[in-house]
Short mmCIF file of N, CA and C in Angstrom, two decimals:
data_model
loop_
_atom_site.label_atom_id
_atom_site.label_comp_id
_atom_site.label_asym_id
_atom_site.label_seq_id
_atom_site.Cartn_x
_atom_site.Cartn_y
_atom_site.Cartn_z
N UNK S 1 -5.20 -13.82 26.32
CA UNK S 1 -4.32 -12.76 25.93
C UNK S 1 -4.87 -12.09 24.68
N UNK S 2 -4.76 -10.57 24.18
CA UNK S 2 -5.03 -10.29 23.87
C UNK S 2 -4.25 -9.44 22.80
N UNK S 3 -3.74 -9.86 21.84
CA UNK S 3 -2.71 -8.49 20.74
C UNK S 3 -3.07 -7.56 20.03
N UNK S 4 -2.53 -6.42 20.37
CA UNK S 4 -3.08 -5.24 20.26
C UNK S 4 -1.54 -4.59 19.85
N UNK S 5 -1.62 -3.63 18.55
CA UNK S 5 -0.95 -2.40 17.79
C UNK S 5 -0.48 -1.48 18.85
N UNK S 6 0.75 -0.91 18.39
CA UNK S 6 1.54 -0.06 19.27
C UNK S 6 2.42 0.74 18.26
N UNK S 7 2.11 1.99 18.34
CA UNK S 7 2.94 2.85 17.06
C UNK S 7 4.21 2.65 17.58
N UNK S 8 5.30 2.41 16.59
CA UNK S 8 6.78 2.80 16.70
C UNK S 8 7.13 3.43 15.54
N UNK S 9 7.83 4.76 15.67
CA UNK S 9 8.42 5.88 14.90
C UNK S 9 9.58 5.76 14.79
N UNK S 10 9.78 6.46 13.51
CA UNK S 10 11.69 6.22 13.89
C UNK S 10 11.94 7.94 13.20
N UNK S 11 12.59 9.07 13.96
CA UNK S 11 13.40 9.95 12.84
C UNK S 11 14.30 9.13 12.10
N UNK S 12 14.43 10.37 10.75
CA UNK S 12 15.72 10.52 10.04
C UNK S 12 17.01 10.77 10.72
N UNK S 13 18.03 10.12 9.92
CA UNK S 13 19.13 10.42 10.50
C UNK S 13 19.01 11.81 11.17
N UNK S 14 19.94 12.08 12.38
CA UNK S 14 20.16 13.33 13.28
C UNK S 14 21.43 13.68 13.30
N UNK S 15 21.84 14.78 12.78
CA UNK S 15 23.54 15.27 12.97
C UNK S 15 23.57 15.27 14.85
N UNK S 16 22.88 15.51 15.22
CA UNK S 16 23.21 15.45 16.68
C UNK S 16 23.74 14.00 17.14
N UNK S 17 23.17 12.95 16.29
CA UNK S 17 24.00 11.67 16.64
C UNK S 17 24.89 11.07 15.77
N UNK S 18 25.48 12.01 14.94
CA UNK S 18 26.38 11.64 14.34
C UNK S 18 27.52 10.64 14.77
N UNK S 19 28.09 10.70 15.81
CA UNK S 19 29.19 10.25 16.28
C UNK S 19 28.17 8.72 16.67
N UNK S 20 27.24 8.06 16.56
CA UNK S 20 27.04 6.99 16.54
C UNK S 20 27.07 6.33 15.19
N UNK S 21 26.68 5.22 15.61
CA UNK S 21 26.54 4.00 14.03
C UNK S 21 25.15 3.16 14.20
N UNK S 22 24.97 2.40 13.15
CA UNK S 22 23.96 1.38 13.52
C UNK S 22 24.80 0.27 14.42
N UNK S 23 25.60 -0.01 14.83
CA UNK S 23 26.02 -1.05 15.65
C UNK S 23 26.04 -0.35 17.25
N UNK S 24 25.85 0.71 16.76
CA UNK S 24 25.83 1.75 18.43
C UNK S 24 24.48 1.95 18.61
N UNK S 25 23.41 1.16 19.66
CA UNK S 25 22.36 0.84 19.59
C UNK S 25 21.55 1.95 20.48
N UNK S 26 22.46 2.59 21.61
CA UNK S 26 22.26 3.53 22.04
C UNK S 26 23.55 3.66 23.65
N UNK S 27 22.80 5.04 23.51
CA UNK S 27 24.51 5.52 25.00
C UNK S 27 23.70 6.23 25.82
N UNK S 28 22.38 6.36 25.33
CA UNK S 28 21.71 7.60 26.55
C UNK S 28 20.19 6.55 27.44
N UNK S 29 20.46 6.60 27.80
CA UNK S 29 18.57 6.17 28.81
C UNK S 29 16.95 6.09 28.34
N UNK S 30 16.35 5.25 28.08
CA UNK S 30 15.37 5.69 27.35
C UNK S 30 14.69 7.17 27.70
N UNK S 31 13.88 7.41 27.28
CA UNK S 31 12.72 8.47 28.55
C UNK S 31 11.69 8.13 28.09
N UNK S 32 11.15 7.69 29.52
CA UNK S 32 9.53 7.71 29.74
C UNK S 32 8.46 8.85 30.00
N UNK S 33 7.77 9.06 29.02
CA UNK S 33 6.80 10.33 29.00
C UNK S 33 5.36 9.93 29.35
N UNK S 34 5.22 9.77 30.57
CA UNK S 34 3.77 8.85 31.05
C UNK S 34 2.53 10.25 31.19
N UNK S 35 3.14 11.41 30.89
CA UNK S 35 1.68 11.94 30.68
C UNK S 35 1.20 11.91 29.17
N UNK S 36 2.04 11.48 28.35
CA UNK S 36 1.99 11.13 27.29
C UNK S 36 1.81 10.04 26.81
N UNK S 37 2.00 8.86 27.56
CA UNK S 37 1.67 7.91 26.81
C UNK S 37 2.53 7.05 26.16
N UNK S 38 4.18 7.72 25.98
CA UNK S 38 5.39 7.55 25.23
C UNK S 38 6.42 7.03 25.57
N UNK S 39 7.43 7.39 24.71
CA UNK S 39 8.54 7.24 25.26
C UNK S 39 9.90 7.11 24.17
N UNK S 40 10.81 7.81 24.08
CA UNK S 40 12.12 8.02 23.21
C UNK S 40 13.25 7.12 23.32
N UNK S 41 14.06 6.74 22.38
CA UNK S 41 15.26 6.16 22.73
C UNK S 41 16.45 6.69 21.23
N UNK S 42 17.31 6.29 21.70
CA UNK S 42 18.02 6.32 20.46
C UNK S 42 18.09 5.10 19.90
N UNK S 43 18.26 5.20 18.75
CA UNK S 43 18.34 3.87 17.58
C UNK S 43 19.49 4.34 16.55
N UNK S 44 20.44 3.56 17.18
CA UNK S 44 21.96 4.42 15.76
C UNK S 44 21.86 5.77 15.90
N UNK S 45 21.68 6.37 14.33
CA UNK S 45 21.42 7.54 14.00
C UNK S 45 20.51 8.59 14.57
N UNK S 46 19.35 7.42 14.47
CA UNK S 46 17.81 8.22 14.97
C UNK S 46 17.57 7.76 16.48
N UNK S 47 16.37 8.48 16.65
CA UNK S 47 15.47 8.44 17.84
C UNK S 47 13.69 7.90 17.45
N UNK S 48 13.74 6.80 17.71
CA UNK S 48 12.95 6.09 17.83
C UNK S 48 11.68 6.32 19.30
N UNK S 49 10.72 6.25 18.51
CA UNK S 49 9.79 6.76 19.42
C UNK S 49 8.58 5.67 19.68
N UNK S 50 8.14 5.65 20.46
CA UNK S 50 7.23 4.49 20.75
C UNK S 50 5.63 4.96 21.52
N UNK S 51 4.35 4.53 21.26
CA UNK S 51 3.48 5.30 21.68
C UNK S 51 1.96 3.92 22.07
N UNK S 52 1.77 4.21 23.51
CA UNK S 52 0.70 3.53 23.52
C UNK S 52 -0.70 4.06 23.68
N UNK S 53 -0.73 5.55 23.76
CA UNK S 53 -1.66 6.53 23.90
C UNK S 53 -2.86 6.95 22.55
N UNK S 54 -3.60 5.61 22.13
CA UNK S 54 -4.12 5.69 20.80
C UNK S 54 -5.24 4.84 20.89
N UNK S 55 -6.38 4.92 19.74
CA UNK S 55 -7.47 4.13 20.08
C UNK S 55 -6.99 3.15 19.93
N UNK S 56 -7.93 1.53 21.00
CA UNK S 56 -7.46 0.65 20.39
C UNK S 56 -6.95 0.17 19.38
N UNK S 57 -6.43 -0.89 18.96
CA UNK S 57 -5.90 -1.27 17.83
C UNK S 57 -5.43 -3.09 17.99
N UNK S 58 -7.18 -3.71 18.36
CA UNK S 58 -6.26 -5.11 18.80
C UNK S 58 -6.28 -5.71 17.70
N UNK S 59 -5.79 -7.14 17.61
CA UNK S 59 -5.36 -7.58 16.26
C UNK S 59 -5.79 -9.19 16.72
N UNK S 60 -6.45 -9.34 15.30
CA UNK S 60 -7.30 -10.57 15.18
C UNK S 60 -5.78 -11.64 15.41
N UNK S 61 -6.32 -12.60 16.32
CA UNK S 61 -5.14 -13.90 16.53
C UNK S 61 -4.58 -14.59 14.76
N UNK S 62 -6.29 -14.43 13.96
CA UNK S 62 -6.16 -15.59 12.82
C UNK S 62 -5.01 -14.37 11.85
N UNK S 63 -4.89 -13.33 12.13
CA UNK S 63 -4.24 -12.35 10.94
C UNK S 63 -2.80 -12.78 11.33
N UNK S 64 -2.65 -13.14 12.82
CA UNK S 64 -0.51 -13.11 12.75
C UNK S 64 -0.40 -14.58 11.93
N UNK S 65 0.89 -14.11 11.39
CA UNK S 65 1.75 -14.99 10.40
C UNK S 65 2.21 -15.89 11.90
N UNK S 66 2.51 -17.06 10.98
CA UNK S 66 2.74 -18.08 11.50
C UNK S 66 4.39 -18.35 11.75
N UNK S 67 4.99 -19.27 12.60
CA UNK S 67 6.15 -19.30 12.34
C UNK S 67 7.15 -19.77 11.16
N UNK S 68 5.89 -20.53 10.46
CA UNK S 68 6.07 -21.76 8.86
C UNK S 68 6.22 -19.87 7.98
N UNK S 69 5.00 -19.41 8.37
CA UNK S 69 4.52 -18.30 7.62
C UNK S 69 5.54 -17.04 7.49
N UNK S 70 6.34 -16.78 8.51
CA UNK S 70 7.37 -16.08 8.40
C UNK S 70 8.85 -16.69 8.20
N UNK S 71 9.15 -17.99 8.14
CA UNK S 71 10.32 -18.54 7.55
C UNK S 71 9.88 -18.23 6.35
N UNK S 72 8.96 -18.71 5.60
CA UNK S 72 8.62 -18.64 4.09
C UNK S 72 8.51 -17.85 3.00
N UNK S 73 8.16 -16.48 4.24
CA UNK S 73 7.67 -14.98 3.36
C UNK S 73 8.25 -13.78 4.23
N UNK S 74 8.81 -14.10 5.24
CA UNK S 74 9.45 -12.74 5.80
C UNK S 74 8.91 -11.68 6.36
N UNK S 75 7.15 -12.57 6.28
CA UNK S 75 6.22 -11.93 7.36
C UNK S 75 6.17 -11.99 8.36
N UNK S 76 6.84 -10.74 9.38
CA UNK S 76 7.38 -10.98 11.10
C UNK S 76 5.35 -10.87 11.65
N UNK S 77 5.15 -11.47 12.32
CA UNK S 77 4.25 -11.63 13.05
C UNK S 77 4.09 -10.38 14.05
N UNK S 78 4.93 -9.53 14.23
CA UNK S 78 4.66 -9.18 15.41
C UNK S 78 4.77 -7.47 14.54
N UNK S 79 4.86 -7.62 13.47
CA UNK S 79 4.76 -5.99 12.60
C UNK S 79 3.88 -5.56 11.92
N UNK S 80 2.69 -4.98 11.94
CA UNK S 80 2.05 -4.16 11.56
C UNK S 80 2.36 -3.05 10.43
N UNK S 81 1.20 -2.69 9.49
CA UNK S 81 1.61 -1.33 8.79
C UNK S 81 1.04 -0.34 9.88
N UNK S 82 2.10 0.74 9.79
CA UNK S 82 2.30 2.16 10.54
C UNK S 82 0.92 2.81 10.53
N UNK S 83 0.13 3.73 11.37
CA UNK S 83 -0.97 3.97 11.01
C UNK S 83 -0.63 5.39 11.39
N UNK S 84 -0.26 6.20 10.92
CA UNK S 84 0.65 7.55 11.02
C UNK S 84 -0.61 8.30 12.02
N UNK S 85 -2.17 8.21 11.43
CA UNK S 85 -3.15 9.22 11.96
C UNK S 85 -3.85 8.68 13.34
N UNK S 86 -2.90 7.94 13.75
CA UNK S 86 -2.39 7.23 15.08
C UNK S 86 -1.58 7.99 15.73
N UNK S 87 -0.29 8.42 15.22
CA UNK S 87 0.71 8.16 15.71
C UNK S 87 1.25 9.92 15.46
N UNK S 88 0.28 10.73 15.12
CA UNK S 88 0.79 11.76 14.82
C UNK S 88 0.94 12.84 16.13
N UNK S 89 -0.35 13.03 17.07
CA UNK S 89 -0.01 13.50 18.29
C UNK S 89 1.18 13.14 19.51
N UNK S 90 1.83 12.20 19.45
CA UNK S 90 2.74 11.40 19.92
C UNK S 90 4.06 12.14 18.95
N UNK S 91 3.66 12.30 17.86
CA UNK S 91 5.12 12.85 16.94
C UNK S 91 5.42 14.36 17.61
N UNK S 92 4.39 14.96 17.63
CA UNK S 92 4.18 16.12 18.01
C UNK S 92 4.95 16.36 19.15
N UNK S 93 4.26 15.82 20.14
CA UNK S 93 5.09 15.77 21.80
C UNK S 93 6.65 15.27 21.26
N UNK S 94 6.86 14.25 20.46
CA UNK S 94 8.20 14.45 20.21
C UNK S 94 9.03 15.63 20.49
N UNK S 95 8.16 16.27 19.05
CA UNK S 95 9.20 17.20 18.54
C UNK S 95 9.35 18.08 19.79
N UNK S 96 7.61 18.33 20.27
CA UNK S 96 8.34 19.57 21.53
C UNK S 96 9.41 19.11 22.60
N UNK S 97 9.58 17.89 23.23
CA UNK S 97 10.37 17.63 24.12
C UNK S 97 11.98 17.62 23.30
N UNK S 98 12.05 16.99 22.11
CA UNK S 98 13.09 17.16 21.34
C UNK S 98 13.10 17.61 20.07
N UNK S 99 13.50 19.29 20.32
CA UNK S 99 13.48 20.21 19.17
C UNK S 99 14.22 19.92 18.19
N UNK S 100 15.14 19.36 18.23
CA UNK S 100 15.75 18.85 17.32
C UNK S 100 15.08 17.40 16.06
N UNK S 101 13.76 16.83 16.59
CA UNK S 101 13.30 16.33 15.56
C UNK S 101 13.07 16.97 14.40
N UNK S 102 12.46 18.46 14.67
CA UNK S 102 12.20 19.42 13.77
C UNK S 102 13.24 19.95 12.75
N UNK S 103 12.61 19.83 11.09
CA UNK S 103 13.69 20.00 10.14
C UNK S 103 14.05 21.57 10.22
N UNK S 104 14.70 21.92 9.17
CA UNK S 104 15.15 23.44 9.64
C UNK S 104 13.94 24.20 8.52
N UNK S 105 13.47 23.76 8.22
CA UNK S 105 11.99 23.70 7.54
C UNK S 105 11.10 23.99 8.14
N UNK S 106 11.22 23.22 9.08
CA UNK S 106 9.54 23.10 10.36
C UNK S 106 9.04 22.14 9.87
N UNK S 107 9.71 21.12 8.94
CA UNK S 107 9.03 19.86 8.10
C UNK S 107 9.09 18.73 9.69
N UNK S 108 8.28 18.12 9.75
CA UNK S 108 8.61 16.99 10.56
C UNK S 108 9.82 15.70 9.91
N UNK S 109 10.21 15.33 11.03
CA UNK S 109 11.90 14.67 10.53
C UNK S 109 11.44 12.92 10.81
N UNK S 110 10.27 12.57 10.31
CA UNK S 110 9.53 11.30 10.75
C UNK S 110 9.44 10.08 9.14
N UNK S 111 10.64 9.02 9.74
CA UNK S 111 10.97 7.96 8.56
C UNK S 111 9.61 7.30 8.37
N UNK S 112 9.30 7.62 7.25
CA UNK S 112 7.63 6.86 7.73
C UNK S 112 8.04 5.08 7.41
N UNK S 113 8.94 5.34 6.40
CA UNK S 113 9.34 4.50 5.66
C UNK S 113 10.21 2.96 6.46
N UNK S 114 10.54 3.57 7.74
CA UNK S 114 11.12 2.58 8.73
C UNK S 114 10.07 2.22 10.08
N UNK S 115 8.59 3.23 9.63
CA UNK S 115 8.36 3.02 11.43
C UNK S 115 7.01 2.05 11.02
N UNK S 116 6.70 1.46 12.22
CA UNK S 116 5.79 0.42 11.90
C UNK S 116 4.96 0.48 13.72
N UNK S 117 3.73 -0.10 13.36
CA UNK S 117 2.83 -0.50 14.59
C UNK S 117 3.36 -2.20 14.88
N UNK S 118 3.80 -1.91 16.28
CA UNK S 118 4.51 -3.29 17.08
C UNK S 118 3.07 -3.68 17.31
N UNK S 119 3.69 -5.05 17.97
CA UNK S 119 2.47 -5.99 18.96
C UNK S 119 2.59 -6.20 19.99
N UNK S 120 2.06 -6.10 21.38
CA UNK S 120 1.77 -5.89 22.77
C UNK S 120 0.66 -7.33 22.97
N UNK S 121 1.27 -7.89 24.04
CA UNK S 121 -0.02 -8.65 24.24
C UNK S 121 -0.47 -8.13 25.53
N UNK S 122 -1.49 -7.83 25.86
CA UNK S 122 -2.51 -7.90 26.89
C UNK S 122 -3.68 -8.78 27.76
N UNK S 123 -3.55 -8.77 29.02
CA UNK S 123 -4.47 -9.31 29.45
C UNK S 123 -5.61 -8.39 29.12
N UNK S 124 -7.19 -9.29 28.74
CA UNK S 124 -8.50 -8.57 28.70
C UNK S 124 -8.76 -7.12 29.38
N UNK S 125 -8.12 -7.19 31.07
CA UNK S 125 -8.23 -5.90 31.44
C UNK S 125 -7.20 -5.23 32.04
N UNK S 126 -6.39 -5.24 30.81
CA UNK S 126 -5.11 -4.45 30.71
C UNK S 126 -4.04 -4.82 32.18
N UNK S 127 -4.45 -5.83 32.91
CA UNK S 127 -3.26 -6.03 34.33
C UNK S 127 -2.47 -6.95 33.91
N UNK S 128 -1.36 -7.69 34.75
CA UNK S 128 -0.88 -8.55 34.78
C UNK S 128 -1.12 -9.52 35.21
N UNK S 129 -0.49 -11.07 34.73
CA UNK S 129 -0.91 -11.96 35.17
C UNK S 129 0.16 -12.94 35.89
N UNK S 130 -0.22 -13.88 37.22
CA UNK S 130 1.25 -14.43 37.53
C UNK S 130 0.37 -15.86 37.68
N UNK S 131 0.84 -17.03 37.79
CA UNK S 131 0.21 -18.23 38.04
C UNK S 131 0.70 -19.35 37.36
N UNK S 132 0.50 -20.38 38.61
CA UNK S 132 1.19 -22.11 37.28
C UNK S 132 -0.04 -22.45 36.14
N UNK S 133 0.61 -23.09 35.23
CA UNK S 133 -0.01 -23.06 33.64
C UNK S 133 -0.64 -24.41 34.47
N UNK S 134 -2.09 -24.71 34.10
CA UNK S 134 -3.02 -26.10 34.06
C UNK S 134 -2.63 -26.83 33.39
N UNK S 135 -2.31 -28.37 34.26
CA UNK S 135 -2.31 -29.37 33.46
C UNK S 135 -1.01 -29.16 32.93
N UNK S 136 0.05 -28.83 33.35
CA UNK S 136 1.61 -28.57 33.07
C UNK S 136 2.34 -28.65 34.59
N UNK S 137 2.42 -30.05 35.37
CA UNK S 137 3.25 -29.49 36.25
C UNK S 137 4.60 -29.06 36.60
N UNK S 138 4.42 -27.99 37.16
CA UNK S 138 5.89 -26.92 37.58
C UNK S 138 5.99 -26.34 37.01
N UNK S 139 5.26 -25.65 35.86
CA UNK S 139 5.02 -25.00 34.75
C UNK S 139 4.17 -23.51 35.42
N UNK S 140 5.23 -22.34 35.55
CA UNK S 140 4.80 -21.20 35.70
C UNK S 140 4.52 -20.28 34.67
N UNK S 141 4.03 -19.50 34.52
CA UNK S 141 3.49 -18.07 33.52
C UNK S 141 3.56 -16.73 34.30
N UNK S 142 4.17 -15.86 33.84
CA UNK S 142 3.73 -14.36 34.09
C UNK S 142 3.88 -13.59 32.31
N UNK S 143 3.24 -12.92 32.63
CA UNK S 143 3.05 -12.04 31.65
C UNK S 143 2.61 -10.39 31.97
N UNK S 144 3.51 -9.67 32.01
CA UNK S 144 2.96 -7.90 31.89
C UNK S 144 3.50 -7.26 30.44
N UNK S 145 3.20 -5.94 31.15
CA UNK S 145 3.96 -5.34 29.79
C UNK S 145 4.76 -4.20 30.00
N UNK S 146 5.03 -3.60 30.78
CA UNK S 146 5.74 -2.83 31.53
C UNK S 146 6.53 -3.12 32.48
N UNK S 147 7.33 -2.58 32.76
CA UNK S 147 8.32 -3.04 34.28
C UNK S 147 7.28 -2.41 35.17
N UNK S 148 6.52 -1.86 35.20
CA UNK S 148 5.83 -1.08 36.09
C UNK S 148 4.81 -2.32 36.50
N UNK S 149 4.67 -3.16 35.63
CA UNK S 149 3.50 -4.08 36.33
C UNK S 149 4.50 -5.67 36.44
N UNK S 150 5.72 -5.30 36.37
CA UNK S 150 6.31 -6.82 36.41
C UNK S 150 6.33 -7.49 38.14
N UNK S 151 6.21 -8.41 37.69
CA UNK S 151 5.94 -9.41 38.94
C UNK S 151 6.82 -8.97 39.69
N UNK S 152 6.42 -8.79 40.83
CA UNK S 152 6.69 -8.25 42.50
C UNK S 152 7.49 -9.09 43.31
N UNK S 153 8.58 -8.95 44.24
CA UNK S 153 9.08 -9.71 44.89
C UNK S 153 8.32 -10.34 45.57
N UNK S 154 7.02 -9.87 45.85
CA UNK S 154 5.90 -10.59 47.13
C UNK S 154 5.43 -11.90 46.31
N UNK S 155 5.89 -12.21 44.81
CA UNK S 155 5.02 -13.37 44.83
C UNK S 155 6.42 -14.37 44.57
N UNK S 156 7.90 -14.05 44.72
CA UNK S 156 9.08 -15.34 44.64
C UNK S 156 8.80 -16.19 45.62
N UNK S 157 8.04 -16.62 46.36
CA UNK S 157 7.71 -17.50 47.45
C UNK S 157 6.41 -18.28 46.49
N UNK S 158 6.03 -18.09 46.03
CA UNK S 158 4.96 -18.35 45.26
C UNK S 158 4.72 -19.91 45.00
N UNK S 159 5.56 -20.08 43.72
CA UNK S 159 6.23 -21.39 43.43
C UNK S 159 6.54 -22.50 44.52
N UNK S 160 7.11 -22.26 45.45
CA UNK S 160 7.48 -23.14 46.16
C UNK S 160 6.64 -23.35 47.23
N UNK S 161 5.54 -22.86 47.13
CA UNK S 161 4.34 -23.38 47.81
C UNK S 161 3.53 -22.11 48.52
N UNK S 162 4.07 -20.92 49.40
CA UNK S 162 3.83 -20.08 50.04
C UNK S 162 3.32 -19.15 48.92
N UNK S 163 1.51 -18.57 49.44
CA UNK S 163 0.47 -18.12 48.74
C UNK S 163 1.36 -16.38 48.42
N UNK S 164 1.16 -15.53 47.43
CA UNK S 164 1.49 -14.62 47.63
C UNK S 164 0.80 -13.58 48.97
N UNK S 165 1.53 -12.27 48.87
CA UNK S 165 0.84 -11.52 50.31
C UNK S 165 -0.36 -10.86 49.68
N UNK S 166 -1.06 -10.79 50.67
CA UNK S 166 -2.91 -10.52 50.43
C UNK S 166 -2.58 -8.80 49.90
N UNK S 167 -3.79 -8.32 49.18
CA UNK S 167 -3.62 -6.64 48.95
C UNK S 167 -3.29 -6.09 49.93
N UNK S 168 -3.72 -6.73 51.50
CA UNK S 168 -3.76 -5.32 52.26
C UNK S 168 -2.22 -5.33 52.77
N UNK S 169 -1.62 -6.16 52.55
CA UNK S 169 -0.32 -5.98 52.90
C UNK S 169 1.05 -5.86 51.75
N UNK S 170 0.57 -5.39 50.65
CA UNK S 170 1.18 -5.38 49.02
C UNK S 170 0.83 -4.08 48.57
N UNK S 171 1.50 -3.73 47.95
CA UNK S 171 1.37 -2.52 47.35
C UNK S 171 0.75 -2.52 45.66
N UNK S 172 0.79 -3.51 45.36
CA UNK S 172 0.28 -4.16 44.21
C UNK S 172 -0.19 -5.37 44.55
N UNK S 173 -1.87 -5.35 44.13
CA UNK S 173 -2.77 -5.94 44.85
C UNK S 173 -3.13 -7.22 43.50
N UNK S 174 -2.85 -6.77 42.38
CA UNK S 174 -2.96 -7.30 41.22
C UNK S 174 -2.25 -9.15 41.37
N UNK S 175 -1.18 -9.16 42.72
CA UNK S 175 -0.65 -10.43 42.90
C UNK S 175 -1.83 -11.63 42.99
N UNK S 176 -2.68 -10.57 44.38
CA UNK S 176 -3.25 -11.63 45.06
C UNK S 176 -4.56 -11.99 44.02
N UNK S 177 -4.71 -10.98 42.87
CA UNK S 177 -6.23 -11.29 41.94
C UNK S 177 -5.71 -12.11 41.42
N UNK S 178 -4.41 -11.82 40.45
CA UNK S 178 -4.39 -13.23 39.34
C UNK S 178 -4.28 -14.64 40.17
N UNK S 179 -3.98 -14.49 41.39
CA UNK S 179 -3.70 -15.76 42.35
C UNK S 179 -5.35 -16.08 42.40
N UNK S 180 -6.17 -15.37 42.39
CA UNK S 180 -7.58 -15.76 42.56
C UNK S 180 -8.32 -16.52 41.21
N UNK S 181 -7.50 -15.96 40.31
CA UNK S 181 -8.34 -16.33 39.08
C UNK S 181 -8.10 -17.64 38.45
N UNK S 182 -6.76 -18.51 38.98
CA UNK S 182 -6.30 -19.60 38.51
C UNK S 182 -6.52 -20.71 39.12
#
């Protein structure tokens, strides 16, 4: 597996969501912007933006804080500093899909001060993986990162002995590789 940086943005408060709170986590649907790379949600007040459309950005295993390491110091393992000249074309498409990021300025409405680069783990070549863990029996693993690559109904037979279905009869062929690789 592999951890790798993922910009997350947050606007400034929005009078458009006034009538929420921070305990109101959101009321509307995310949106997925896949020619972009993106994707919006509400967060309380703001709209939180999320972006995987950027040069790499993987992250050395020995740099995450530990679990000792974040009881102790409040270093979350899985947060990064923000790398804005990352994350600025992604702000952009924001604002055009939601004009309302834009101040009445034309200032951009972007908390730098709340947004941070998440952590993603990845397989080496970016697919998913499904298979029992070695040397653990009954001990399964999957891992994706999207619902778009989450494990397939073709492999719930899996486990209980029956091989998943071959590519040519799957629409996601990715079952029958990680079944090859374990």
């Amino acid at each position: 597996m592999l951890p790798v940086e993922h910009g997350f943005g947050f606007s400034t408060v929005l009078p458009q969501l006034a009538d929420l709170d921070d305990r109101t986590e959101t009321r509307r649907p995310m949106l997925r912007h896949q020619d972009h790379a993106m994707y919006l949600r509400e967060w309380g007040q703001r709209i939180a933006v999320g972006a995987y459309e950027h040069r790499p950005l993987p992250v050395e295993h020995s740099s995450l804080a530990s679990a000792e390491e974040f009881r102790r110091t409040g270093v979350h393992p899985a947060v990064k500093p923000f790398t804005e000249e990352d994350f600025a074309p992604t702000w952009q498409e924001a604002q055009r899909l939601l004009p309302g990021l834009i101040g009445a300025d034309s200032e951009a409405r972007l908390e730098r001060s709340m947004s941070f680069n998440g952590i993603f783990s990845f397989t080496p070549d970016g697919g998913p993986l499904l298979g029992p863990v070695p040397q653990v029996e009954g001990l399964w693993m999957a891992q994706s990162v999207w619902v778009t690559q989450s494990v397939w109904l073709s492999a719930r037979s899996w486990p209980t002995g029956s091989p998943p279905e071959s590519p040519a009869s799957t629409p996601m062929g990715w079952i029958w590789r990680a079944s090859t690789l374990l």
